[in-house]
Short mmCIF file of C-alpha atoms (C1' of nucleotides) in Angstrom, two decimals:
data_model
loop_
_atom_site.label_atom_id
_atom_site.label_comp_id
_atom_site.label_asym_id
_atom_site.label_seq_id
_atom_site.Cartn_x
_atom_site.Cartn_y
_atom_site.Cartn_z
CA UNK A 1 0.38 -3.39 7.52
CA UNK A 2 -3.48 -2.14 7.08
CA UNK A 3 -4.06 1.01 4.56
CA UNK A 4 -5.20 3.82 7.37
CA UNK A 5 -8.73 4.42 8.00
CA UNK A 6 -10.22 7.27 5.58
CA UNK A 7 -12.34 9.85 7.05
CA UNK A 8 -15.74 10.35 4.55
CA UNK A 9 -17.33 13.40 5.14
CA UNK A 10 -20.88 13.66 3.59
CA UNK A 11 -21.93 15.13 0.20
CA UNK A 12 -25.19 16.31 -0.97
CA UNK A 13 -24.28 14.66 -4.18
CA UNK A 14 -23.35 11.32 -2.93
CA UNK A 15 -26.70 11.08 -0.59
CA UNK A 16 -28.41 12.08 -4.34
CA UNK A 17 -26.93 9.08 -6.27
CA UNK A 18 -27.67 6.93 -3.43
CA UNK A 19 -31.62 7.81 -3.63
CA UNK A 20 -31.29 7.90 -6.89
CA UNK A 21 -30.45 4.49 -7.00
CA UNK A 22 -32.07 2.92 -4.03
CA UNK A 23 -35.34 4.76 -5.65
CA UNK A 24 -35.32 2.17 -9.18
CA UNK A 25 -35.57 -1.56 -9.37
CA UNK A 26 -33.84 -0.54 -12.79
CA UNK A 27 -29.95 -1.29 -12.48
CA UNK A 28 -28.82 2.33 -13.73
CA UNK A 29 -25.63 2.81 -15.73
CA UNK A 30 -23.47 5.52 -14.50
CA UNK A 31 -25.03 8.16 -17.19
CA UNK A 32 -28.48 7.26 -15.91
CA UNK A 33 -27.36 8.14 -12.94
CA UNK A 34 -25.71 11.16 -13.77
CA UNK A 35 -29.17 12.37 -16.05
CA UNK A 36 -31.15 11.23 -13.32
CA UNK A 37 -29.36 13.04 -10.02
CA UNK A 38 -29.36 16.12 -11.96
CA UNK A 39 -32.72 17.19 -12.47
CA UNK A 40 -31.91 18.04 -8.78
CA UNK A 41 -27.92 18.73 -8.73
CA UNK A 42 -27.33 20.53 -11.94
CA UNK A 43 -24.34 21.17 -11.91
CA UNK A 44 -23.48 17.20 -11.30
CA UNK A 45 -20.57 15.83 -13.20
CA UNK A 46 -19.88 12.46 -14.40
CA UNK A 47 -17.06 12.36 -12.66
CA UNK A 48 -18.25 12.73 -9.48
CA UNK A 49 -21.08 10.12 -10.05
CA UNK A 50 -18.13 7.68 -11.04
CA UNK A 51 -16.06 8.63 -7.51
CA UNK A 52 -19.33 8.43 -5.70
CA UNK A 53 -20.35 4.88 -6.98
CA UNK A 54 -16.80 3.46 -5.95
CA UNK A 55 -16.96 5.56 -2.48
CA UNK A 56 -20.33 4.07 -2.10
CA UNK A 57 -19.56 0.55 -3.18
CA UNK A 58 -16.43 0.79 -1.11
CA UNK A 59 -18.81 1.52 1.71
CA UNK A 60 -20.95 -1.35 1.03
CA UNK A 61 -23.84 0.40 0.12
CA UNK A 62 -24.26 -0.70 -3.67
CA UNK A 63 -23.29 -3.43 -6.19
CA UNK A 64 -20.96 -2.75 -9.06
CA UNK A 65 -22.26 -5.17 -11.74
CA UNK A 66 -19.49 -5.14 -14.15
CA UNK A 67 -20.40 -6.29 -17.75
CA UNK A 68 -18.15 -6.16 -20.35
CA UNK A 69 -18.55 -4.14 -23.21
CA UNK A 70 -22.15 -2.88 -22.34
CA UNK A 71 -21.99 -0.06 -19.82
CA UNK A 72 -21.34 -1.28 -16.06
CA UNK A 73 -24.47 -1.56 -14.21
CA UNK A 74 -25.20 -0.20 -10.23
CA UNK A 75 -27.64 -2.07 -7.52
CA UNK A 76 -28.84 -0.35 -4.81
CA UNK A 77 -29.76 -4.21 -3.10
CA UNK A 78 -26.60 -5.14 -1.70
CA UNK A 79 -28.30 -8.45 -1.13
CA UNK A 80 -27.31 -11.47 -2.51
CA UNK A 81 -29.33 -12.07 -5.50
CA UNK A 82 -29.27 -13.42 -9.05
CA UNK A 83 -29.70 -11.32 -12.19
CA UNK A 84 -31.71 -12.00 -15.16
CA UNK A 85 -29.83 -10.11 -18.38
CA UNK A 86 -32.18 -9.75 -21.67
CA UNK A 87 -30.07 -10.75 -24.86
CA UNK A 88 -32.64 -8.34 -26.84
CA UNK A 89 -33.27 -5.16 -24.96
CA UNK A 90 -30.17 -5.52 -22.33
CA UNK A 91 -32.36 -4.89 -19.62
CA UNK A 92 -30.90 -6.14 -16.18
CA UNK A 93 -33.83 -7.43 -14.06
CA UNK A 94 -33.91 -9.34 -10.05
CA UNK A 95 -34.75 -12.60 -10.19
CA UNK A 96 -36.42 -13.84 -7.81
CA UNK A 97 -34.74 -17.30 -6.55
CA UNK A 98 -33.06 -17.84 -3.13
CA UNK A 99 -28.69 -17.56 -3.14
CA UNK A 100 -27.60 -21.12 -3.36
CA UNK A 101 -24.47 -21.37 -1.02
CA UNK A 102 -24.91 -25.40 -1.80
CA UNK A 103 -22.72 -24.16 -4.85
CA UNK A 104 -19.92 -22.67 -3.00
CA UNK A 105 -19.77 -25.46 -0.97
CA UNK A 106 -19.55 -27.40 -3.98
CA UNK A 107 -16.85 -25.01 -5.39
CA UNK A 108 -14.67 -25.33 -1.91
CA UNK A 109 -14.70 -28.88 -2.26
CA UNK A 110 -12.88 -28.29 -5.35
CA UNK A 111 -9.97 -27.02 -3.53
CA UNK A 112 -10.77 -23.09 -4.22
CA UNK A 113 -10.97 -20.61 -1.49
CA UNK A 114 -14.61 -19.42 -2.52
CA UNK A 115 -15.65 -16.05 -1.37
CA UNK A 116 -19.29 -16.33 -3.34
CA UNK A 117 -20.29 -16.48 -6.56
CA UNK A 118 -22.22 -14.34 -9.37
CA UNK A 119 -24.99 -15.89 -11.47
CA UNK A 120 -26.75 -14.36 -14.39
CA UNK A 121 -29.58 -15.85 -16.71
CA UNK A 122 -29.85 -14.47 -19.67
CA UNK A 123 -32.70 -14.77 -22.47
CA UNK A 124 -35.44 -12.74 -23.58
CA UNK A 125 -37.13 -10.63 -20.81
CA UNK A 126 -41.18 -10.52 -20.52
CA UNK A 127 -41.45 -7.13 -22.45
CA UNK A 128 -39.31 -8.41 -25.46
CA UNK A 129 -41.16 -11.60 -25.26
CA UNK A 130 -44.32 -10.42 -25.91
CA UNK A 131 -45.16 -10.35 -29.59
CA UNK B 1 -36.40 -11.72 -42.82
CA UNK B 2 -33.09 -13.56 -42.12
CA UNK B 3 -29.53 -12.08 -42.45
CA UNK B 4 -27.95 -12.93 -45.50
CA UNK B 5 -25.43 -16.03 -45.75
CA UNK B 6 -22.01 -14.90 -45.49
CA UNK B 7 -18.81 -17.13 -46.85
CA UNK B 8 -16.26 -16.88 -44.65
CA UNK B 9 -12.72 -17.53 -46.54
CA UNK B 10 -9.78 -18.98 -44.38
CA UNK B 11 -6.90 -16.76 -43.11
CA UNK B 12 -3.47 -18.20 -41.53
CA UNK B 13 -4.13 -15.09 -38.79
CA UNK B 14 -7.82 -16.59 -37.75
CA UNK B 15 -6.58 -19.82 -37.95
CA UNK B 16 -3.08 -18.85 -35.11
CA UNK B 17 -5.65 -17.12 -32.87
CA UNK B 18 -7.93 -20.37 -32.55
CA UNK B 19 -4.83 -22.10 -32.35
CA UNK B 20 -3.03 -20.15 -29.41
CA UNK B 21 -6.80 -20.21 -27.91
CA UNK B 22 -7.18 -23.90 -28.22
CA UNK B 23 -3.62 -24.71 -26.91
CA UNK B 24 -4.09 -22.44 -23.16
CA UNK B 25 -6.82 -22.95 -20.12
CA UNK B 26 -5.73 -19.31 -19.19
CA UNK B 27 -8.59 -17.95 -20.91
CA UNK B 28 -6.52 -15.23 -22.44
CA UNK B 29 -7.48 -11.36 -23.33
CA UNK B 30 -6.91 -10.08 -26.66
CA UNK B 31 -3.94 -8.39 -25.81
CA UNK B 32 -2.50 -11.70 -24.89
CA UNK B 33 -3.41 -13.56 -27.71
CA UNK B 34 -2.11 -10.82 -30.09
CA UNK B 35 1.27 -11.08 -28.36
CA UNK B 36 0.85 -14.77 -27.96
CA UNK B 37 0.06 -14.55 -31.94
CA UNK B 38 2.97 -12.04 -33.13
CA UNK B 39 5.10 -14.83 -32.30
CA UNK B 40 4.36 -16.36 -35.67
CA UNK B 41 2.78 -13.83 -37.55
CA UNK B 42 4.79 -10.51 -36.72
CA UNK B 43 2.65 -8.27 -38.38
CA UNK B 44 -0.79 -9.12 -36.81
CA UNK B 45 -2.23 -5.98 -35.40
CA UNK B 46 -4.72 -6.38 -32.95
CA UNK B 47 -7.37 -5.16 -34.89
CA UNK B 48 -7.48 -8.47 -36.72
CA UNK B 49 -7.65 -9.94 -33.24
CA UNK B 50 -10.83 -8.53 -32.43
CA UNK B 51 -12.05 -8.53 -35.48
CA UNK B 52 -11.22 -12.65 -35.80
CA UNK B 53 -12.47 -13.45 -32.18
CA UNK B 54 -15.37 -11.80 -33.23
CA UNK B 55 -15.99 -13.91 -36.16
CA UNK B 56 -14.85 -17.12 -34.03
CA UNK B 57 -17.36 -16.60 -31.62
CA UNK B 58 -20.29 -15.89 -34.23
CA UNK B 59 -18.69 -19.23 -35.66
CA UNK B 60 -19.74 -20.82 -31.97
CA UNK B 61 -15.70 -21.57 -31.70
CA UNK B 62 -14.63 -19.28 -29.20
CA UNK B 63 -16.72 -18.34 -26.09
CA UNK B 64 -16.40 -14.37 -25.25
CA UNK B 65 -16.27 -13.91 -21.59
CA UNK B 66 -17.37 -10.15 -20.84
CA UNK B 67 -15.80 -8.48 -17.21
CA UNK B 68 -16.98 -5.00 -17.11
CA UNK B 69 -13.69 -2.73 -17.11
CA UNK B 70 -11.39 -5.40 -16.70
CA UNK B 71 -10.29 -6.98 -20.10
CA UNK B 72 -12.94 -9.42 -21.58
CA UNK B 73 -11.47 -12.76 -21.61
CA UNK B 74 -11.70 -15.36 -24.62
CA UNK B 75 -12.34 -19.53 -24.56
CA UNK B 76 -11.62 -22.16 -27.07
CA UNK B 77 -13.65 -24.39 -24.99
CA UNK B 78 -17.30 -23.50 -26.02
CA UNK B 79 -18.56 -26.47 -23.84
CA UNK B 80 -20.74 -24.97 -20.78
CA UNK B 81 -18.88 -24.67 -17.96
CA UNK B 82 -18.04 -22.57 -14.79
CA UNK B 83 -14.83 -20.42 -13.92
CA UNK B 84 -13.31 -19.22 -10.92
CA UNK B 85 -12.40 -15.20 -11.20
CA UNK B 86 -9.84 -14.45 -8.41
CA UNK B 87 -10.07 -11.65 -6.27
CA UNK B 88 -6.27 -11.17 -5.53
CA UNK B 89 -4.22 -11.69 -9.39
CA UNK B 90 -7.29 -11.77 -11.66
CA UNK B 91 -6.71 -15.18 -13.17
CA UNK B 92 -9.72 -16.77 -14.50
CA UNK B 93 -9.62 -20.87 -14.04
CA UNK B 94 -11.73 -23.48 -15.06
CA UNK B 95 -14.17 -24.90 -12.62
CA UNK B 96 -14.40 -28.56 -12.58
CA UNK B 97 -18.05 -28.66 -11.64
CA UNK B 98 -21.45 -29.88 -13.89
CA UNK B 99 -23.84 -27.37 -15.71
CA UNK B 100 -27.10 -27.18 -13.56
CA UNK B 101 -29.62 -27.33 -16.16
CA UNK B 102 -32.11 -27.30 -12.96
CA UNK B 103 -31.22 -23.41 -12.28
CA UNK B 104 -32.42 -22.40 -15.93
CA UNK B 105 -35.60 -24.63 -14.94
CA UNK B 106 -35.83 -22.54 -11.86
CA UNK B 107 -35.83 -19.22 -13.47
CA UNK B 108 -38.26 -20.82 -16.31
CA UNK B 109 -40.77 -21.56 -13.38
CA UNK B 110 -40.49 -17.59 -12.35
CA UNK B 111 -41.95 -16.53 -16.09
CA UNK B 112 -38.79 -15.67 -17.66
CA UNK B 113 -37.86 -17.30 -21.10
CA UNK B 114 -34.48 -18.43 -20.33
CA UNK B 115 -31.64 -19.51 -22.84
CA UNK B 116 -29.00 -20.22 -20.16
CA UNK B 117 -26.66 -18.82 -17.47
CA UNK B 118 -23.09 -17.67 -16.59
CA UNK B 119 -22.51 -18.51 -13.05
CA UNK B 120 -18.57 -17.14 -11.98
CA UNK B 121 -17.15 -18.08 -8.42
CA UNK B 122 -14.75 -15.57 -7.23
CA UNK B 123 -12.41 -16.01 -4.14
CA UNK B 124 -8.86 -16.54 -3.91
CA UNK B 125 -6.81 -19.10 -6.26
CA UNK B 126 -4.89 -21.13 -5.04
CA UNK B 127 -1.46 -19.73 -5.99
CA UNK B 128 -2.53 -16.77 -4.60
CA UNK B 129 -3.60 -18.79 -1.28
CA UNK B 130 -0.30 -19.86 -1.09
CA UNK B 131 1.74 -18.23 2.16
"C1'" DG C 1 -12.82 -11.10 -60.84
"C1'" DT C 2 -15.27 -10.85 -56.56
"C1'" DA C 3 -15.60 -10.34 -52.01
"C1'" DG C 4 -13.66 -11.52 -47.59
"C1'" DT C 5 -9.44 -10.26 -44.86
"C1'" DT C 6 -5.50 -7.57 -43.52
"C1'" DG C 7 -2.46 -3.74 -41.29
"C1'" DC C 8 -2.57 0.63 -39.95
"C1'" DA C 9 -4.25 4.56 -37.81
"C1'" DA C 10 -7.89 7.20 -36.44
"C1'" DA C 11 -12.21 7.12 -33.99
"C1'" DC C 12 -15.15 5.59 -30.14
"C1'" DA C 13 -17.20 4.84 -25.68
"C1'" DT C 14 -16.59 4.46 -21.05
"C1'" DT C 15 -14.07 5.26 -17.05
"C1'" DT C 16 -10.30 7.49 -14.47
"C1'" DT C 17 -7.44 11.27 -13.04
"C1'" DG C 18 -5.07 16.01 -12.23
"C1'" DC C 19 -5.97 20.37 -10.66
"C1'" DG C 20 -7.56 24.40 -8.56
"C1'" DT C 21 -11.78 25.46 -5.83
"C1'" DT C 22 -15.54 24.52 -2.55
"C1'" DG C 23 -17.70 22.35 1.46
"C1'" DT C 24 -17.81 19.61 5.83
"C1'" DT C 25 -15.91 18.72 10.01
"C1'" DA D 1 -7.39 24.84 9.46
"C1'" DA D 2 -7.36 20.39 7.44
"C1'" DC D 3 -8.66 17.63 4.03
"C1'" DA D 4 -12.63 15.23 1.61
"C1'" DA D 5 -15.28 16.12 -2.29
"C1'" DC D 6 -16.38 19.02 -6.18
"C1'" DG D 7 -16.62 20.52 -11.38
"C1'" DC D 8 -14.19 20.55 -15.30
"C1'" DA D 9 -11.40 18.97 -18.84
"C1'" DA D 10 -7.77 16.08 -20.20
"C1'" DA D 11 -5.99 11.43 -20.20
"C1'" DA D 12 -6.28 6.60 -20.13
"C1'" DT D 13 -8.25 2.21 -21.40
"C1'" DG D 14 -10.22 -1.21 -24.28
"C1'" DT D 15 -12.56 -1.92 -28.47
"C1'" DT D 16 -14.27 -0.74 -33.11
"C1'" DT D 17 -13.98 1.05 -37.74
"C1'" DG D 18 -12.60 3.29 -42.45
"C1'" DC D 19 -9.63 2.52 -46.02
"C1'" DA D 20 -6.46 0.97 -49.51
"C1'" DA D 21 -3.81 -3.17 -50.36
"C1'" DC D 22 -3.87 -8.13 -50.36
"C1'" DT D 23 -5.56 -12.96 -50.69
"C1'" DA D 24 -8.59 -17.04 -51.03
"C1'" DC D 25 -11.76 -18.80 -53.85
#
DNA sequence: GTAGTTGCAAACATTTTGCGTTGTT
DNA sequence: AACAACGCAAAATGTTTGCAACTAC
């Protein structure tokens, strides 16, 4: 028994968080977003930009970086790629090494049925580093 | 300019919550530990919960596990490791393989100052694999 | 006695949802 | 015409905080 396909039809305000977000290395929260898609959709509500991300991540088009307490984070790189996380400034930056799948072989041998696997480094990013 | 020394005094409620904590690899949520908790100490609101895991973790005793809008998850076992998140019931298990000191080294090599990195697996458990 | 800790309840921040309306097909 | 998507505001969720009473030191 398979849930029954869903019809999308297209929205000027989901093609604006999409730019929005494929337009910024910067890993936007939802309120970025939201400020950032309405200098040209006014009107724009928070709501919508929180349907929109799900529709959109649904769709395969973004990455929901989930983090806790701190305000979820959105990727427009659906990639797989690692994250650097900066323990002063909370910035969430790419960083540039190559997906390991070594590990979820590694992880399979275990006896888990591994789909993939999330890494983050965290420390102090460049701009917080410099004194 | 350093924070000034603070002198923590013991409480039976900190000391239950390490001790539920300690005695569980189901890396429990605060909710859970406050029920888990009540059992001996009826009155325990989960205020106190938070407020204690809070302290444990400054302590270097607990390890808080952030997940975005899921529940944040707590550890008594501060040692680095990995975990498993599955996809299908949520459960967050141990994973029985080594710290890779040589991914921090990595990311060191790409100009970031690294202090370490949470690397989750996600798939399906296996009681969830089960037919 | 001092200051950390508690229970309680109210406050917070973020995300989700219900509803009547609008827009795309 | 059907129904996805909208804006808005209310609700839900998870966590934090103010305060007066209590407790360890």
């Amino acid at each position: 028994m398979e849930g029954i396909e869903r019809s999308r039809k297209r929205s000027r305000q989901r093609e604006e968080i999409l730019a929005v977000l494929r337009s910024t290395k910067e890993h936007p929260t939802a309120a970025m977003l939201h400020t950032a898609a309405r200098r040209r959709i006014p009107r724009l509500s928070l709501g919508t930009v929180y349907r929109n991300l799900d529709v959109l991540e649904e769709m395969g088009l973004v990455l929901h970086i989930r983090n806790g307490n701190a305000q979820d984070r959105f990727d427009g790189d659906v990639s797989p790629h690692y994250h650097f996380v900066c323990d002063a400034c909370g910035a969430v930056l790419d960083m540039p090494l190559p997906y390991r799948p070594e590990l979820d072989e590694a992880a399979a041998r275990e006896g888990f049925r591994v789909r993939g696997h999330r890494l983050d480094f965290h420390g102090t990013c460049p701009a917080c580093s410099k004194p």
